[in-house]
Amino acid sequence: MAYVNGSVGGGVKDLYGEDSATEDKLITPWSFSVASGCTLLRDPRYNKGLAFTEKERDAHYVRGLLPPAVYTQDLQEKRLMHNLHQYDVPLHRYIALMDLQERNERLFYKLLIDNVEELLPFVYTPIVGEACQKYGSIYRRPQGLYISLKEKGKILEVLKNWPEKTIQVIVVTDGERILGLGDLGAQGMGIPVGKLSLYTALG
């Protein structure tokens, strides 16, 4: 599993801040290589949710696919923190954070960076241990690569299936000793996912 840090929005210094470049340009640079419309909104790397400006909604053909309100990243962050505080069960906060990561990576990392002390236990230890134990029941979509005995002699082919080409960090686990919980097998994927979230957010 690997996440890629790249500049967005015309080289805005704050990678997770607002895309100020669109105030001067009709179309942001990354739009030339990213699909528009529903496909754009379903791509967690580029989806900004309600932070898309009026110009961006027209340029990327997402007008009408989102509620009409425009919320800044900061406002969305405050609303999300309020929502997270409504969950009394720690695992539910973990699930909510992972759901956000799968929808809007930009907002997920902004939330994590700005509230790292509070959210760290929900992204990694200790909650990730329980998440791994229940990974099969809270599974949302594929994350990372699974290399089993069935892939013997085909590891290179498996690695080529990963969609990202610029990879900066790789975390590998055999799932045998997950936080002292024993062999969790494929459900141990929560560990590399959590570690890479922290590595990406904290550098």
Tab-separated table of C-alpha atoms in Angstrom:
chain	number	residue	atom	x	y	z
A	1	MET	CA	0.000	0.000	0.000
A	2	ALA	CA	1.432	3.364	-0.904
A	3	TYR	CA	0.219	6.924	-0.910
A	4	VAL	CA	1.755	9.558	-3.133
A	5	ASN	CA	2.383	13.132	-2.113
A	6	GLY	CA	2.081	15.436	-5.096
A	7	SER	CA	1.269	19.089	-5.566
A	8	VAL	CA	-2.287	19.992	-6.466
A	9	GLY	CA	-4.063	23.167	-7.362
A	10	GLY	CA	-1.228	24.889	-9.195
A	11	GLY	CA	1.462	24.409	-6.591
A	12	VAL	CA	-0.297	25.828	-3.554
A	13	LYS	CA	2.206	25.735	-0.687
A	14	ASP	CA	-0.246	24.130	1.722
A	15	LEU	CA	-0.858	20.753	0.114
A	16	TYR	CA	-3.987	20.187	2.177
A	17	GLY	CA	-5.267	23.764	2.080
A	18	GLU	CA	-7.567	25.509	-0.331
A	19	ASP	CA	-7.017	25.423	-4.063
A	20	SER	CA	-6.486	29.153	-4.529
A	21	ALA	CA	-5.142	28.693	-8.056
A	22	THR	CA	-8.661	28.354	-9.408
A	23	GLU	CA	-9.469	31.945	-8.551
A	24	ASP	CA	-7.249	33.027	-11.460
A	25	LYS	CA	-7.596	30.048	-13.789
A	26	LEU	CA	-10.740	28.456	-15.123
A	27	ILE	CA	-9.347	24.932	-14.917
A	28	THR	CA	-6.835	23.681	-12.372
A	29	PRO	CA	-3.733	21.943	-13.813
A	30	TRP	CA	-4.637	18.495	-12.508
A	31	SER	CA	-7.964	18.532	-14.318
A	32	PHE	CA	-6.218	17.712	-17.586
A	33	SER	CA	-5.304	14.251	-16.315
A	34	VAL	CA	-8.248	13.601	-14.000
A	35	ALA	CA	-11.729	12.581	-15.056
A	36	SER	CA	-14.595	14.983	-14.473
A	37	GLY	CA	-18.128	14.583	-13.200
A	38	CYS	CA	-19.043	11.591	-11.058
A	39	THR	CA	-15.716	9.905	-11.772
A	40	LEU	CA	-13.879	12.879	-10.281
A	41	LEU	CA	-16.069	12.859	-7.167
A	42	ARG	CA	-15.398	9.144	-6.701
A	43	ASP	CA	-11.624	9.597	-6.814
A	44	PRO	CA	-10.478	10.201	-3.205
A	45	ARG	CA	-7.214	11.778	-4.358
A	46	TYR	CA	-8.941	14.663	-6.128
A	47	ASN	CA	-12.411	14.845	-4.620
A	48	LYS	CA	-12.791	17.993	-2.508
A	49	GLY	CA	-16.415	17.488	-1.575
A	50	LEU	CA	-18.211	20.756	-0.905
A	51	ALA	CA	-14.910	22.654	-1.157
A	52	PHE	CA	-15.202	22.788	-4.954
A	53	THR	CA	-15.677	26.443	-5.871
A	54	GLU	CA	-18.395	27.657	-8.234
A	55	LYS	CA	-15.845	27.898	-11.075
A	56	GLU	CA	-14.511	24.416	-10.373
A	57	ARG	CA	-17.996	22.914	-10.357
A	58	ASP	CA	-18.565	24.224	-13.874
A	59	ALA	CA	-15.060	23.423	-15.135
A	60	HIS	CA	-15.133	19.836	-13.853
A	61	TYR	CA	-18.803	19.137	-14.651
A	62	VAL	CA	-19.829	18.481	-11.066
A	63	ARG	CA	-22.485	21.182	-10.776
A	64	GLY	CA	-25.679	19.532	-9.602
A	65	LEU	CA	-23.789	16.462	-8.408
A	66	LEU	CA	-23.132	18.174	-5.069
A	67	PRO	CA	-25.362	20.195	-2.741
A	68	PRO	CA	-25.190	23.891	-3.756
A	69	ALA	CA	-23.384	25.071	-0.611
A	70	VAL	CA	-19.642	25.735	-0.830
A	71	TYR	CA	-17.759	24.896	2.384
A	72	THR	CA	-14.078	25.592	2.903
A	73	GLN	CA	-11.761	22.820	4.039
A	74	ASP	CA	-11.570	24.467	7.469
A	75	LEU	CA	-15.348	24.476	7.867
A	76	GLN	CA	-15.588	20.873	6.698
A	77	GLU	CA	-12.902	19.960	9.222
A	78	LYS	CA	-14.874	21.536	12.082
A	79	ARG	CA	-18.048	19.742	11.031
A	80	LEU	CA	-16.223	16.415	10.807
A	81	MET	CA	-14.658	16.787	14.245
A	82	HIS	CA	-18.119	17.556	15.625
A	83	ASN	CA	-19.470	14.422	13.940
A	84	LEU	CA	-16.619	12.271	15.265
A	85	HIS	CA	-17.339	13.423	18.806
A	86	GLN	CA	-20.865	11.997	18.463
A	87	TYR	CA	-19.450	8.455	18.368
A	88	ASP	CA	-19.029	6.875	21.792
A	89	VAL	CA	-17.522	3.630	20.467
A	90	PRO	CA	-13.849	4.090	19.434
A	91	LEU	CA	-14.157	1.593	16.567
A	92	HIS	CA	-16.956	3.687	15.095
A	93	ARG	CA	-14.607	6.683	14.975
A	94	TYR	CA	-12.036	4.514	13.201
A	95	ILE	CA	-14.639	3.444	10.634
A	96	ALA	CA	-15.730	7.059	10.101
A	97	LEU	CA	-12.123	8.161	9.532
A	98	MET	CA	-11.413	5.329	7.095
A	99	ASP	CA	-14.629	6.170	5.254
A	100	LEU	CA	-13.445	9.768	4.922
A	101	GLN	CA	-10.054	8.615	3.638
A	102	GLU	CA	-11.783	6.599	0.930
A	103	ARG	CA	-13.871	9.627	-0.142
A	104	ASN	CA	-11.638	12.658	0.306
A	105	GLU	CA	-7.925	12.146	1.027
A	106	ARG	CA	-7.188	15.864	1.054
A	107	LEU	CA	-9.656	16.464	3.878
A	108	PHE	CA	-8.658	13.274	5.708
A	109	TYR	CA	-5.008	14.320	5.944
A	110	LYS	CA	-5.866	17.898	6.852
A	111	LEU	CA	-8.051	16.573	9.664
A	112	LEU	CA	-5.314	14.199	10.838
A	113	ILE	CA	-2.514	16.784	10.680
A	114	ASP	CA	-4.493	19.447	12.532
A	115	ASN	CA	-5.776	17.057	15.220
A	116	VAL	CA	-3.025	14.456	15.375
A	117	GLU	CA	-2.921	14.088	19.164
A	118	GLU	CA	-6.645	13.436	19.391
A	119	LEU	CA	-6.983	11.265	16.298
A	120	LEU	CA	-3.767	9.235	16.504
A	121	PRO	CA	-5.313	6.528	18.750
A	122	PHE	CA	-8.165	6.091	16.250
A	123	VAL	CA	-5.986	5.844	13.147
A	124	TYR	CA	-3.379	3.543	14.666
A	125	THR	CA	-2.841	1.986	18.088
A	126	PRO	CA	-4.725	1.011	20.090
A	127	ILE	CA	-7.919	0.993	17.987
A	128	VAL	CA	-6.297	-0.495	14.877
A	129	GLY	CA	-5.890	-3.778	16.772
A	130	GLU	CA	-9.636	-4.145	17.227
A	131	ALA	CA	-10.143	-2.958	13.652
A	132	CYS	CA	-7.893	-5.756	12.371
A	133	GLN	CA	-9.782	-8.341	14.409
A	134	LYS	CA	-13.029	-7.155	12.810
A	135	TYR	CA	-11.561	-6.187	9.432
A	136	GLY	CA	-13.720	-8.696	7.580
A	137	SER	CA	-16.938	-7.147	8.872
A	138	ILE	CA	-15.919	-3.496	8.373
A	139	TYR	CA	-14.241	-4.028	4.989
A	140	ARG	CA	-15.142	-1.244	2.533
A	141	ARG	CA	-12.965	-1.526	-0.562
A	142	PRO	CA	-9.562	-2.978	-1.517
A	143	GLN	CA	-6.561	-1.311	0.109
A	144	GLY	CA	-3.027	-2.503	-0.460
A	145	LEU	CA	-1.756	-5.644	-2.168
A	146	TYR	CA	-2.239	-9.211	-0.979
A	147	ILE	CA	0.550	-11.614	-1.922
A	148	SER	CA	-0.248	-15.218	-1.004
A	149	LEU	CA	1.135	-18.650	-1.909
A	150	LYS	CA	-1.190	-18.608	-4.907
A	151	GLU	CA	0.946	-15.803	-6.340
A	152	LYS	CA	4.152	-17.862	-6.239
A	153	GLY	CA	6.155	-16.995	-9.341
A	154	LYS	CA	3.817	-14.078	-10.129
A	155	ILE	CA	4.900	-11.490	-7.558
A	156	LEU	CA	6.130	-9.033	-10.195
A	157	GLU	CA	2.771	-9.260	-11.964
A	158	VAL	CA	0.988	-8.580	-8.678
A	159	LEU	CA	3.173	-5.546	-7.957
A	160	LYS	CA	2.460	-4.157	-11.425
A	161	ASN	CA	-1.254	-4.220	-10.617
A	162	TRP	CA	-0.800	-1.397	-8.110
A	163	PRO	CA	-2.229	1.751	-9.800
A	164	GLU	CA	0.274	4.290	-8.453
A	165	LYS	CA	3.536	4.684	-10.354
A	166	THR	CA	5.373	7.061	-8.013
A	167	ILE	CA	5.746	5.137	-4.759
A	168	GLN	CA	7.578	6.675	-1.807
A	169	VAL	CA	6.867	4.282	1.067
A	170	ILE	CA	5.940	0.613	1.354
A	171	VAL	CA	4.826	-1.177	4.525
A	172	VAL	CA	4.848	-4.981	4.495
A	173	THR	CA	3.384	-7.402	7.032
A	174	ASP	CA	2.852	-11.153	7.065
A	175	GLY	CA	-0.038	-10.690	9.482
A	176	GLU	CA	1.405	-13.193	11.962
A	177	ARG	CA	1.939	-10.943	14.979
A	178	ILE	CA	-0.459	-8.028	14.832
A	179	LEU	CA	0.008	-6.003	18.011
A	180	GLY	CA	0.331	-9.180	20.060
A	181	LEU	CA	-3.041	-10.439	18.837
A	182	GLY	CA	-1.618	-13.397	16.948
A	183	ASP	CA	-1.948	-14.406	13.311
A	184	LEU	CA	-4.754	-12.367	11.751
A	185	GLY	CA	-3.900	-13.284	8.176
A	186	ALA	CA	-5.410	-11.022	5.530
A	187	GLN	CA	-7.193	-9.012	8.227
A	188	GLY	CA	-3.815	-7.607	9.249
A	189	MET	CA	-4.077	-5.125	6.361
A	190	GLY	CA	-5.275	-2.518	8.855
A	191	ILE	CA	-1.705	-2.211	10.168
A	192	PRO	CA	0.021	-1.058	6.943
A	193	VAL	CA	-2.968	1.134	6.085
A	194	GLY	CA	-2.752	2.856	9.482
A	195	LYS	CA	1.028	3.207	9.388
A	196	LEU	CA	1.000	4.729	5.921
A	197	SER	CA	-1.686	7.193	6.972
A	198	LEU	CA	0.623	8.399	9.745
A	199	TYR	CA	3.720	8.428	7.534
A	200	THR	CA	1.884	10.480	4.927
A	201	ALA	CA	0.444	12.934	7.450
A	202	LEU	CA	3.544	13.360	9.610
A	203	GLY	CA	6.214	13.013	6.954
